[in-house]
PDB file of N, CA, C and O in Angstrom:
ATOM      1  N   PRO A   1       9.148   6.404  -7.033  1.00 69.00           N
ATOM      2  CA  PRO A   1       8.396   7.228  -7.964  1.00 69.00           C
ATOM      3  C   PRO A   1       6.907   6.891  -8.000  1.00 69.00           C
ATOM      4  O   PRO A   1       6.092   7.780  -8.061  1.00 69.00           O
ATOM      5  N   THR A   2       6.534   5.592  -7.950  1.00 75.00           N
ATOM      6  CA  THR A   2       5.122   5.230  -8.041  1.00 75.00           C
ATOM      7  C   THR A   2       4.356   5.740  -6.840  1.00 75.00           C
ATOM      8  O   THR A   2       3.259   6.278  -6.979  1.00 75.00           O
ATOM      9  N   ARG A   3       4.900   5.577  -5.652  1.00 76.00           N
ATOM     10  CA  ARG A   3       4.185   6.048  -4.455  1.00 76.00           C
ATOM     11  C   ARG A   3       4.069   7.569  -4.437  1.00 76.00           C
ATOM     12  O   ARG A   3       3.094   8.114  -3.941  1.00 76.00           O
ATOM     13  N   ARG A   4       5.034   8.248  -5.004  1.00 83.00           N
ATOM     14  CA  ARG A   4       4.949   9.711  -5.097  1.00 83.00           C
ATOM     15  C   ARG A   4       3.818  10.091  -6.055  1.00 83.00           C
ATOM     16  O   ARG A   4       3.030  11.000  -5.784  1.00 83.00           O
ATOM     17  N   ARG A   5       3.711   9.367  -7.176  1.00 85.00           N
ATOM     18  CA  ARG A   5       2.596   9.618  -8.108  1.00 85.00           C
ATOM     19  C   ARG A   5       1.264   9.310  -7.445  1.00 85.00           C
ATOM     20  O   ARG A   5       0.284  10.031  -7.634  1.00 85.00           O
ATOM     21  N   ALA A   6       1.232   8.235  -6.673  1.00 84.00           N
ATOM     22  CA  ALA A   6       0.000   7.859  -5.971  1.00 84.00           C
ATOM     23  C   ALA A   6      -0.405   8.951  -4.990  1.00 84.00           C
ATOM     24  O   ALA A   6      -1.588   9.270  -4.863  1.00 84.00           O
ATOM     25  N   ALA A   7       0.559   9.536  -4.300  1.00 86.00           N
ATOM     26  CA  ALA A   7       0.258  10.612  -3.352  1.00 86.00           C
ATOM     27  C   ALA A   7      -0.372  11.800  -4.072  1.00 86.00           C
ATOM     28  O   ALA A   7      -1.292  12.441  -3.553  1.00 86.00           O
ATOM     29  N   GLU A   8       0.103  12.087  -5.280  1.00 90.00           N
ATOM     30  CA  GLU A   8      -0.477  13.177  -6.063  1.00 90.00           C
ATOM     31  C   GLU A   8      -1.920  12.862  -6.449  1.00 90.00           C
ATOM     32  O   GLU A   8      -2.782  13.735  -6.416  1.00 90.00           O
ATOM     33  N   ILE A   9      -2.190  11.626  -6.797  1.00 88.00           N
ATOM     34  CA  ILE A   9      -3.557  11.205  -7.143  1.00 88.00           C
ATOM     35  C   ILE A   9      -4.462  11.303  -5.922  1.00 88.00           C
ATOM     36  O   ILE A   9      -5.581  11.798  -6.001  1.00 88.00           O
ATOM     37  N   GLU A  10      -3.960  10.837  -4.766  1.00 89.00           N
ATOM     38  CA  GLU A  10      -4.753  10.909  -3.535  1.00 89.00           C
ATOM     39  C   GLU A  10      -5.052  12.345  -3.136  1.00 89.00           C
ATOM     40  O   GLU A  10      -6.112  12.630  -2.592  1.00 89.00           O
ATOM     41  N   ALA A  11      -4.139  13.244  -3.433  1.00 93.00           N
ATOM     42  CA  ALA A  11      -4.350  14.657  -3.108  1.00 93.00           C
ATOM     43  C   ALA A  11      -5.550  15.232  -3.862  1.00 93.00           C
ATOM     44  O   ALA A  11      -6.115  16.235  -3.454  1.00 93.00           O
ATOM     45  N   HIS A  12      -5.967  14.556  -4.918  1.00 94.00           N
ATOM     46  CA  HIS A  12      -7.129  14.987  -5.698  1.00 94.00           C
ATOM     47  C   HIS A  12      -8.385  14.195  -5.348  1.00 94.00           C
ATOM     48  O   HIS A  12      -9.381  14.238  -6.074  1.00 94.00           O
ATOM     49  N   GLY A  13      -8.330  13.455  -4.241  1.00 92.00           N
ATOM     50  CA  GLY A  13      -9.521  12.789  -3.743  1.00 92.00           C
ATOM     51  C   GLY A  13      -9.698  11.331  -4.131  1.00 92.00           C
ATOM     52  O   GLY A  13     -10.710  10.725  -3.780  1.00 92.00           O
ATOM     53  N   CYS A  14      -8.762  10.754  -4.855  1.00 89.00           N
ATOM     54  CA  CYS A  14      -8.862   9.334  -5.215  1.00 89.00           C
ATOM     55  C   CYS A  14      -8.204   8.488  -4.128  1.00 89.00           C
ATOM     56  O   CYS A  14      -7.171   8.869  -3.593  1.00 89.00           O
ATOM     57  N   ARG A  15      -8.812   7.358  -3.828  1.00 86.00           N
ATOM     58  CA  ARG A  15      -8.266   6.462  -2.809  1.00 86.00           C
ATOM     59  C   ARG A  15      -7.484   5.340  -3.475  1.00 86.00           C
ATOM     60  O   ARG A  15      -7.987   4.674  -4.365  1.00 86.00           O
ATOM     61  N   ILE A  16      -6.257   5.137  -3.039  1.00 86.00           N
ATOM     62  CA  ILE A  16      -5.427   4.041  -3.521  1.00 86.00           C
ATOM     63  C   ILE A  16      -5.698   2.848  -2.605  1.00 86.00           C
ATOM     64  O   ILE A  16      -5.438   2.899  -1.410  1.00 86.00           O
ATOM     65  N   SER A  17      -6.245   1.788  -3.171  1.00 85.00           N
ATOM     66  CA  SER A  17      -6.586   0.630  -2.332  1.00 85.00           C
ATOM     67  C   SER A  17      -5.477  -0.403  -2.287  1.00 85.00           C
ATOM     68  O   SER A  17      -5.499  -1.287  -1.440  1.00 85.00           O
ATOM     69  N   GLY A  18      -4.504  -0.306  -3.170  1.00 86.00           N
ATOM     70  CA  GLY A  18      -3.401  -1.249  -3.125  1.00 86.00           C
ATOM     71  C   GLY A  18      -2.451  -1.069  -4.286  1.00 86.00           C
ATOM     72  O   GLY A  18      -2.720  -0.308  -5.219  1.00 86.00           O
ATOM     73  N   TYR A  19      -1.350  -1.763  -4.185  1.00 87.00           N
ATOM     74  CA  TYR A  19      -0.346  -1.778  -5.240  1.00 87.00           C
ATOM     75  C   TYR A  19      -0.234  -3.200  -5.759  1.00 87.00           C
ATOM     76  O   TYR A  19      -0.466  -4.159  -5.022  1.00 87.00           O
ATOM     77  N   ILE A  20       0.141  -3.347  -7.008  1.00 85.00           N
ATOM     78  CA  ILE A  20       0.275  -4.654  -7.635  1.00 85.00           C
ATOM     79  C   ILE A  20       1.725  -4.815  -8.053  1.00 85.00           C
ATOM     80  O   ILE A  20       2.311  -3.894  -8.631  1.00 85.00           O
ATOM     81  N   ASP A  21       2.285  -5.972  -7.751  1.00 84.00           N
ATOM     82  CA  ASP A  21       3.657  -6.240  -8.167  1.00 84.00           C
ATOM     83  C   ASP A  21       3.780  -7.688  -8.581  1.00 84.00           C
ATOM     84  O   ASP A  21       3.203  -8.562  -7.933  1.00 84.00           O
ATOM     85  N   VAL A  22       4.511  -7.935  -9.662  1.00 81.00           N
ATOM     86  CA  VAL A  22       4.704  -9.309 -10.118  1.00 81.00           C
ATOM     87  C   VAL A  22       5.751 -10.038  -9.282  1.00 81.00           C
ATOM     88  O   VAL A  22       5.819 -11.258  -9.309  1.00 81.00           O
ATOM     89  N   ASP A  23       6.543  -9.323  -8.509  1.00 84.00           N
ATOM     90  CA  ASP A  23       7.579  -9.911  -7.656  1.00 84.00           C
ATOM     91  C   ASP A  23       6.974 -10.313  -6.317  1.00 84.00           C
ATOM     92  O   ASP A  23       6.645  -9.465  -5.491  1.00 84.00           O
ATOM     93  N   ALA A  24       6.843 -11.624  -6.093  1.00 88.00           N
ATOM     94  CA  ALA A  24       6.215 -12.138  -4.867  1.00 88.00           C
ATOM     95  C   ALA A  24       6.946 -11.680  -3.605  1.00 88.00           C
ATOM     96  O   ALA A  24       6.334 -11.578  -2.536  1.00 88.00           O
ATOM     97  N   ARG A  25       8.218 -11.384  -3.702  1.00 89.00           N
ATOM     98  CA  ARG A  25       8.977 -10.926  -2.511  1.00 89.00           C
ATOM     99  C   ARG A  25       8.503  -9.561  -2.031  1.00 89.00           C
ATOM    100  O   ARG A  25       8.768  -9.179  -0.895  1.00 89.00           O
ATOM    101  N   LYS A  26       7.802  -8.831  -2.878  1.00 87.00           N
ATOM    102  CA  LYS A  26       7.323  -7.492  -2.517  1.00 87.00           C
ATOM    103  C   LYS A  26       5.887  -7.491  -2.002  1.00 87.00           C
ATOM    104  O   LYS A  26       5.391  -6.459  -1.579  1.00 87.00           O
ATOM    105  N   HIS A  27       5.208  -8.633  -2.029  1.00 89.00           N
ATOM    106  CA  HIS A  27       3.816  -8.697  -1.580  1.00 89.00           C
ATOM    107  C   HIS A  27       3.762  -8.562  -0.061  1.00 89.00           C
ATOM    108  O   HIS A  27       4.473  -9.251   0.650  1.00 89.00           O
ATOM    109  N   THR A  28       2.908  -7.655   0.408  1.00 88.00           N
ATOM    110  CA  THR A  28       2.768  -7.414   1.844  1.00 88.00           C
ATOM    111  C   THR A  28       1.319  -7.058   2.158  1.00 88.00           C
ATOM    112  O   THR A  28       0.623  -6.481   1.333  1.00 88.00           O
ATOM    113  N   PRO A  29       0.878  -7.402   3.369  1.00 87.00           N
ATOM    114  CA  PRO A  29      -0.437  -6.900   3.795  1.00 87.00           C
ATOM    115  C   PRO A  29      -0.305  -5.404   4.092  1.00 87.00           C
ATOM    116  O   PRO A  29       0.796  -4.858   4.091  1.00 87.00           O
ATOM    117  N   ALA A  30      -1.397  -4.766   4.354  1.00 80.00           N
ATOM    118  CA  ALA A  30      -1.356  -3.359   4.741  1.00 80.00           C
ATOM    119  C   ALA A  30      -0.469  -3.232   5.973  1.00 80.00           C
ATOM    120  O   ALA A  30      -0.641  -3.961   6.950  1.00 80.00           O
ATOM    121  N   LEU A  31       0.500  -2.361   5.915  1.00 69.00           N
ATOM    122  CA  LEU A  31       1.440  -2.213   7.023  1.00 69.00           C
ATOM    123  C   LEU A  31       0.739  -1.672   8.260  1.00 69.00           C
ATOM    124  O   LEU A  31       0.077  -0.651   8.198  1.00 69.00           O
ATOM    125  N   GLY A  32       0.866  -2.398   9.360  1.00 71.00           N
ATOM    126  CA  GLY A  32       0.230  -1.974  10.599  1.00 71.00           C
ATOM    127  C   GLY A  32      -1.280  -1.935  10.515  1.00 71.00           C
ATOM    128  O   GLY A  32      -1.931  -1.260  11.287  1.00 71.00           O
ATOM    129  N   GLY A  33      -1.850  -2.659   9.560  1.00 74.00           N
ATOM    130  CA  GLY A  33      -3.286  -2.650   9.384  1.00 74.00           C
ATOM    131  C   GLY A  33      -3.793  -1.389   8.690  1.00 74.00           C
ATOM    132  O   GLY A  33      -4.980  -1.180   8.557  1.00 74.00           O
ATOM    133  N   ARG A  34      -2.877  -0.557   8.257  1.00 78.00           N
ATOM    134  CA  ARG A  34      -3.246   0.701   7.588  1.00 78.00           C
ATOM    135  C   ARG A  34      -2.506   0.810   6.266  1.00 78.00           C
ATOM    136  O   ARG A  34      -1.439   0.263   6.090  1.00 78.00           O
ATOM    137  N   GLY A  35      -3.063   1.554   5.408  1.00 78.00           N
ATOM    138  CA  GLY A  35      -2.408   1.792   4.135  1.00 78.00           C
ATOM    139  C   GLY A  35      -2.624   0.650   3.162  1.00 78.00           C
ATOM    140  O   GLY A  35      -3.133  -0.401   3.514  1.00 78.00           O
ATOM    141  N   PRO A  36      -2.223   0.858   1.937  1.00 84.00           N
ATOM    142  CA  PRO A  36      -2.456  -0.140   0.899  1.00 84.00           C
ATOM    143  C   PRO A  36      -1.497  -1.326   0.983  1.00 84.00           C
ATOM    144  O   PRO A  36      -0.342  -1.180   1.346  1.00 84.00           O
ATOM    145  N   ALA A  37      -2.008  -2.484   0.627  1.00 88.00           N
ATOM    146  CA  ALA A  37      -1.202  -3.693   0.546  1.00 88.00           C
ATOM    147  C   ALA A  37      -0.543  -3.758  -0.828  1.00 88.00           C
ATOM    148  O   ALA A  37      -0.907  -3.028  -1.742  1.00 88.00           O
ATOM    149  N   VAL A  38       0.422  -4.655  -0.960  1.00 88.00           N
ATOM    150  CA  VAL A  38       1.024  -4.960  -2.258  1.00 88.00           C
ATOM    151  C   VAL A  38       0.606  -6.384  -2.592  1.00 88.00           C
ATOM    152  O   VAL A  38       0.875  -7.310  -1.819  1.00 88.00           O
ATOM    153  N   ILE A  39      -0.098  -6.551  -3.704  1.00 87.00           N
ATOM    154  CA  ILE A  39      -0.683  -7.843  -4.056  1.00 87.00           C
ATOM    155  C   ILE A  39      -0.182  -8.343  -5.411  1.00 87.00           C
ATOM    156  O   ILE A  39       0.391  -7.600  -6.187  1.00 87.00           O
ATOM    157  N   ALA A  40      -0.462  -9.600  -5.673  1.00 86.00           N
ATOM    158  CA  ALA A  40      -0.156 -10.206  -6.964  1.00 86.00           C
ATOM    159  C   ALA A  40      -1.225  -9.795  -7.979  1.00 86.00           C
ATOM    160  O   ALA A  40      -2.364  -9.508  -7.601  1.00 86.00           O
ATOM    161  N   PRO A  41      -0.881  -9.787  -9.257  1.00 83.00           N
ATOM    162  CA  PRO A  41      -1.882  -9.443 -10.275  1.00 83.00           C
ATOM    163  C   PRO A  41      -3.134 -10.319 -10.199  1.00 83.00           C
ATOM    164  O   PRO A  41      -4.237  -9.843 -10.465  1.00 83.00           O
ATOM    165  N   SER A  42      -2.977 -11.559  -9.809  1.00 83.00           N
ATOM    166  CA  SER A  42      -4.126 -12.471  -9.723  1.00 83.00           C
ATOM    167  C   SER A  42      -5.092 -12.094  -8.607  1.00 83.00           C
ATOM    168  O   SER A  42      -6.210 -12.589  -8.559  1.00 83.00           O
ATOM    169  N   GLN A  43      -4.674 -11.209  -7.710  1.00 88.00           N
ATOM    170  CA  GLN A  43      -5.515 -10.813  -6.572  1.00 88.00           C
ATOM    171  C   GLN A  43      -6.264  -9.507  -6.798  1.00 88.00           C
ATOM    172  O   GLN A  43      -6.929  -9.011  -5.896  1.00 88.00           O
ATOM    173  N   ILE A  44      -6.190  -8.953  -7.993  1.00 87.00           N
ATOM    174  CA  ILE A  44      -6.864  -7.684  -8.259  1.00 87.00           C
ATOM    175  C   ILE A  44      -8.371  -7.902  -8.175  1.00 87.00           C
ATOM    176  O   ILE A  44      -8.922  -8.741  -8.878  1.00 87.00           O
ATOM    177  N   PRO A  45      -9.052  -7.161  -7.308  1.00 87.00           N
ATOM    178  CA  PRO A  45     -10.510  -7.304  -7.225  1.00 87.00           C
ATOM    179  C   PRO A  45     -11.170  -6.927  -8.556  1.00 87.00           C
ATOM    180  O   PRO A  45     -10.706  -6.011  -9.248  1.00 87.00           O
ATOM    181  N   PRO A  46     -12.228  -7.607  -8.929  1.00 86.00           N
ATOM    182  CA  PRO A  46     -12.863  -7.344 -10.222  1.00 86.00           C
ATOM    183  C   PRO A  46     -13.368  -5.911 -10.379  1.00 86.00           C
ATOM    184  O   PRO A  46     -13.428  -5.388 -11.485  1.00 86.00           O
ATOM    185  N   GLU A  47     -13.725  -5.258  -9.290  1.00 87.00           N
ATOM    186  CA  GLU A  47     -14.261  -3.898  -9.377  1.00 87.00           C
ATOM    187  C   GLU A  47     -13.172  -2.819  -9.387  1.00 87.00           C
ATOM    188  O   GLU A  47     -13.469  -1.635  -9.545  1.00 87.00           O
ATOM    189  N   ALA A  48     -11.904  -3.213  -9.225  1.00 90.00           N
ATOM    190  CA  ALA A  48     -10.811  -2.235  -9.137  1.00 90.00           C
ATOM    191  C   ALA A  48     -10.500  -1.623 -10.495  1.00 90.00           C
ATOM    192  O   ALA A  48     -10.486  -2.306 -11.510  1.00 90.00           O
ATOM    193  N   PHE A  49     -10.269  -0.328 -10.487  1.00 92.00           N
ATOM    194  CA  PHE A  49      -9.750   0.363 -11.662  1.00 92.00           C
ATOM    195  C   PHE A  49      -8.247   0.424 -11.480  1.00 92.00           C
ATOM    196  O   PHE A  49      -7.752   0.850 -10.435  1.00 92.00           O
ATOM    197  N   VAL A  50      -7.496  -0.007 -12.469  1.00 92.00           N
ATOM    198  CA  VAL A  50      -6.044  -0.152 -12.349  1.00 92.00           C
ATOM    199  C   VAL A  50      -5.333   0.941 -13.130  1.00 92.00           C
ATOM    200  O   VAL A  50      -5.643   1.189 -14.297  1.00 92.00           O
ATOM    201  N   LEU A  51      -4.371   1.594 -12.456  1.00 89.00           N
ATOM    202  CA  LEU A  51      -3.471   2.537 -13.116  1.00 89.00           C
ATOM    203  C   LEU A  51      -2.112   1.863 -13.171  1.00 89.00           C
ATOM    204  O   LEU A  51      -1.530   1.558 -12.138  1.00 89.00           O
ATOM    205  N   GLY A  52      -1.610   1.621 -14.359  1.00 87.00           N
ATOM    206  CA  GLY A  52      -0.326   0.944 -14.516  1.00 87.00           C
ATOM    207  C   GLY A  52       0.809   1.932 -14.654  1.00 87.00           C
ATOM    208  O   GLY A  52       0.950   2.588 -15.678  1.00 87.00           O
ATOM    209  N   TYR A  53       1.604   2.052 -13.609  1.00 85.00           N
ATOM    210  CA  TYR A  53       2.796   2.903 -13.638  1.00 85.00           C
ATOM    211  C   TYR A  53       3.998   1.995 -13.795  1.00 85.00           C
ATOM    212  O   TYR A  53       4.674   1.654 -12.842  1.00 85.00           O
ATOM    213  N   VAL A  54       4.242   1.585 -15.029  1.00 82.00           N
ATOM    214  CA  VAL A  54       5.318   0.655 -15.341  1.00 82.00           C
ATOM    215  C   VAL A  54       6.197   1.322 -16.388  1.00 82.00           C
ATOM    216  O   VAL A  54       5.725   1.655 -17.472  1.00 82.00           O
ATOM    217  N   SER A  55       7.466   1.510 -16.062  1.00 76.00           N
ATOM    218  CA  SER A  55       8.337   2.216 -16.993  1.00 76.00           C
ATOM    219  C   SER A  55       8.936   1.302 -18.057  1.00 76.00           C
ATOM    220  O   SER A  55       9.271   1.764 -19.139  1.00 76.00           O
ATOM    221  N   SER A  56       9.056   0.033 -17.763  1.00 77.00           N
ATOM    222  CA  SER A  56       9.639  -0.900 -18.727  1.00 77.00           C
ATOM    223  C   SER A  56       8.615  -1.245 -19.802  1.00 77.00           C
ATOM    224  O   SER A  56       7.550  -1.777 -19.511  1.00 77.00           O
ATOM    225  N   ARG A  57       8.933  -0.947 -21.032  1.00 74.00           N
ATOM    226  CA  ARG A  57       7.989  -1.151 -22.125  1.00 74.00           C
ATOM    227  C   ARG A  57       7.569  -2.620 -22.235  1.00 74.00           C
ATOM    228  O   ARG A  57       6.419  -2.940 -22.423  1.00 74.00           O
ATOM    229  N   GLY A  58       8.485  -3.546 -22.112  1.00 83.00           N
ATOM    230  CA  GLY A  58       8.149  -4.965 -22.187  1.00 83.00           C
ATOM    231  C   GLY A  58       7.219  -5.395 -21.069  1.00 83.00           C
ATOM    232  O   GLY A  58       6.253  -6.124 -21.297  1.00 83.00           O
ATOM    233  N   ALA A  59       7.480  -4.926 -19.857  1.00 81.00           N
ATOM    234  CA  ALA A  59       6.631  -5.276 -18.712  1.00 81.00           C
ATOM    235  C   ALA A  59       5.246  -4.658 -18.870  1.00 81.00           C
ATOM    236  O   ALA A  59       4.245  -5.278 -18.532  1.00 81.00           O
ATOM    237  N   ARG A  60       5.199  -3.469 -19.392  1.00 85.00           N
ATOM    238  CA  ARG A  60       3.918  -2.792 -19.611  1.00 85.00           C
ATOM    239  C   ARG A  60       3.038  -3.614 -20.556  1.00 85.00           C
ATOM    240  O   ARG A  60       1.850  -3.791 -20.321  1.00 85.00           O
ATOM    241  N   ASP A  61       3.632  -4.123 -21.614  1.00 87.00           N
ATOM    242  CA  ASP A  61       2.881  -4.940 -22.569  1.00 87.00           C
ATOM    243  C   ASP A  61       2.411  -6.249 -21.941  1.00 87.00           C
ATOM    244  O   ASP A  61       1.291  -6.696 -22.194  1.00 87.00           O
ATOM    245  N   LEU A  62       3.254  -6.858 -21.095  1.00 84.00           N
ATOM    246  CA  LEU A  62       2.860  -8.091 -20.410  1.00 84.00           C
ATOM    247  C   LEU A  62       1.674  -7.844 -19.477  1.00 84.00           C
ATOM    248  O   LEU A  62       0.731  -8.632 -19.429  1.00 84.00           O
ATOM    249  N   ILE A  63       1.723  -6.742 -18.748  1.00 84.00           N
ATOM    250  CA  ILE A  63       0.639  -6.419 -17.811  1.00 84.00           C
ATOM    251  C   ILE A  63      -0.638  -6.107 -18.580  1.00 84.00           C
ATOM    252  O   ILE A  63      -1.721  -6.574 -18.227  1.00 84.00           O
ATOM    253  N   ARG A  64      -0.526  -5.344 -19.650  1.00 89.00           N
ATOM    254  CA  ARG A  64      -1.697  -5.020 -20.475  1.00 89.00           C
ATOM    255  C   ARG A  64      -2.339  -6.306 -21.003  1.00 89.00           C
ATOM    256  O   ARG A  64      -3.552  -6.489 -20.925  1.00 89.00           O
ATOM    257  N   THR A  65      -1.526  -7.211 -21.505  1.00 87.00           N
ATOM    258  CA  THR A  65      -2.030  -8.478 -22.039  1.00 87.00           C
ATOM    259  C   THR A  65      -2.713  -9.296 -20.956  1.00 87.00           C
ATOM    260  O   THR A  65      -3.793  -9.862 -21.181  1.00 87.00           O
ATOM    261  N   ALA A  66      -2.114  -9.351 -19.764  1.00 85.00           N
ATOM    262  CA  ALA A  66      -2.701 -10.118 -18.656  1.00 85.00           C
ATOM    263  C   ALA A  66      -4.037  -9.518 -18.222  1.00 85.00           C
ATOM    264  O   ALA A  66      -5.003 -10.247 -17.973  1.00 85.00           O
ATOM    265  N   LEU A  67      -4.117  -8.196 -18.144  1.00 90.00           N
ATOM    266  CA  LEU A  67      -5.375  -7.553 -17.762  1.00 90.00           C
ATOM    267  C   LEU A  67      -6.455  -7.803 -18.811  1.00 90.00           C
ATOM    268  O   LEU A  67      -7.609  -8.098 -18.468  1.00 90.00           O
ATOM    269  N   GLU A  68      -6.093  -7.707 -20.066  1.00 92.00           N
ATOM    270  CA  GLU A  68      -7.070  -7.950 -21.133  1.00 92.00           C
ATOM    271  C   GLU A  68      -7.500  -9.411 -21.159  1.00 92.00           C
ATOM    272  O   GLU A  68      -8.675  -9.707 -21.383  1.00 92.00           O
ATOM    273  N   ALA A  69      -6.576 -10.333 -20.891  1.00 90.00           N
ATOM    274  CA  ALA A  69      -6.918 -11.754 -20.847  1.00 90.00           C
ATOM    275  C   ALA A  69      -7.887 -12.048 -19.707  1.00 90.00           C
ATOM    276  O   ALA A  69      -8.683 -12.984 -19.779  1.00 90.00           O
ATOM    277  N   GLY A  70      -7.846 -11.222 -18.664  1.00 89.00           N
ATOM    278  CA  GLY A  70      -8.760 -11.365 -17.540  1.00 89.00           C
ATOM    279  C   GLY A  70     -10.091 -10.666 -17.753  1.00 89.00           C
ATOM    280  O   GLY A  70     -10.896 -10.538 -16.832  1.00 89.00           O
ATOM    281  N   GLY A  71     -10.322 -10.170 -18.959  1.00 93.00           N
ATOM    282  CA  GLY A  71     -11.601  -9.552 -19.284  1.00 93.00           C
ATOM    283  C   GLY A  71     -11.656  -8.049 -19.084  1.00 93.00           C
ATOM    284  O   GLY A  71     -12.708  -7.436 -19.228  1.00 93.00           O
ATOM    285  N   ARG A  72     -10.530  -7.437 -18.751  1.00 94.00           N
ATOM    286  CA  ARG A  72     -10.512  -5.984 -18.557  1.00 94.00           C
ATOM    287  C   ARG A  72     -10.224  -5.283 -19.875  1.00 94.00           C
ATOM    288  O   ARG A  72      -9.528  -5.809 -20.721  1.00 94.00           O
ATOM    289  N   SER A  73     -10.756  -4.087 -19.996  1.00 96.00           N
ATOM    290  CA  SER A  73     -10.591  -3.309 -21.218  1.00 96.00           C
ATOM    291  C   SER A  73      -9.841  -2.018 -20.898  1.00 96.00           C
ATOM    292  O   SER A  73     -10.225  -1.290 -19.972  1.00 96.00           O
ATOM    293  N   GLU A  74      -8.792  -1.746 -21.682  1.00 96.00           N
ATOM    294  CA  GLU A  74      -8.038  -0.516 -21.465  1.00 96.00           C
ATOM    295  C   GLU A  74      -8.943   0.680 -21.749  1.00 96.00           C
ATOM    296  O   GLU A  74      -9.665   0.719 -22.741  1.00 96.00           O
ATOM    297  N   GLY A  75      -8.905   1.649 -20.861  1.00 96.00           N
ATOM    298  CA  GLY A  75      -9.755   2.830 -20.976  1.00 96.00           C
ATOM    299  C   GLY A  75     -10.993   2.713 -20.110  1.00 96.00           C
ATOM    300  O   GLY A  75     -11.464   3.691 -19.576  1.00 96.00           O
ATOM    301  N   ARG A  76     -11.540   1.512 -19.980  1.00 96.00           N
ATOM    302  CA  ARG A  76     -12.710   1.283 -19.140  1.00 96.00           C
ATOM    303  C   ARG A  76     -12.308   0.749 -17.766  1.00 96.00           C
ATOM    304  O   ARG A  76     -12.827   1.199 -16.747  1.00 96.00           O
ATOM    305  N   ASP A  77     -11.383  -0.219 -17.722  1.00 95.00           N
ATOM    306  CA  ASP A  77     -10.994  -0.891 -16.485  1.00 95.00           C
ATOM    307  C   ASP A  77      -9.579  -0.585 -16.040  1.00 95.00           C
ATOM    308  O   ASP A  77      -9.232  -0.823 -14.891  1.00 95.00           O
ATOM    309  N   PHE A  78      -8.761  -0.096 -16.942  1.00 94.00           N
ATOM    310  CA  PHE A  78      -7.384   0.220 -16.577  1.00 94.00           C
ATOM    311  C   PHE A  78      -6.782   1.218 -17.563  1.00 94.00           C
ATOM    312  O   PHE A  78      -7.262   1.366 -18.689  1.00 94.00           O
ATOM    313  N   LEU A  79      -5.749   1.907 -17.096  1.00 93.00           N
ATOM    314  CA  LEU A  79      -4.950   2.808 -17.931  1.00 93.00           C
ATOM    315  C   LEU A  79      -3.475   2.512 -17.671  1.00 93.00           C
ATOM    316  O   LEU A  79      -3.074   2.312 -16.528  1.00 93.00           O
ATOM    317  N   MET A  80      -2.690   2.492 -18.725  1.00 90.00           N
ATOM    318  CA  MET A  80      -1.245   2.399 -18.589  1.00 90.00           C
ATOM    319  C   MET A  80      -0.708   3.827 -18.594  1.00 90.00           C
ATOM    320  O   MET A  80      -0.867   4.531 -19.591  1.00 90.00           O
ATOM    321  N   CYS A  81      -0.136   4.252 -17.491  1.00 84.00           N
ATOM    322  CA  CYS A  81       0.166   5.673 -17.308  1.00 84.00           C
ATOM    323  C   CYS A  81       1.624   6.051 -17.508  1.00 84.00           C
ATOM    324  O   CYS A  81       1.931   7.228 -17.638  1.00 84.00           O
ATOM    325  N   ALA A  82       2.521   5.110 -17.475  1.00 71.00           N
ATOM    326  CA  ALA A  82       3.940   5.480 -17.579  1.00 71.00           C
ATOM    327  C   ALA A  82       4.500   5.126 -18.928  1.00 71.00           C
ATOM    328  O   ALA A  82       3.956   4.347 -19.653  1.00 71.00           O
TER     329      ALA A  82
END
């Protein structure tokens, strides 16, 4: 579902530079040197605008708290979309 939503966003001209996952088993470099990588939350570049597509309410709150603890502000630096 998230990649399908990302495709819809890209269709409107936005570039997806990567995906973030708390599960280290899912972290990967860009496949074949192309496409977005899957990174840890600690690897989010400071200039990145984050769209949080997290369906679990508890996980959404954890991610929001972690982003805010890192100095990001909801609405300015990130949006929780799901």
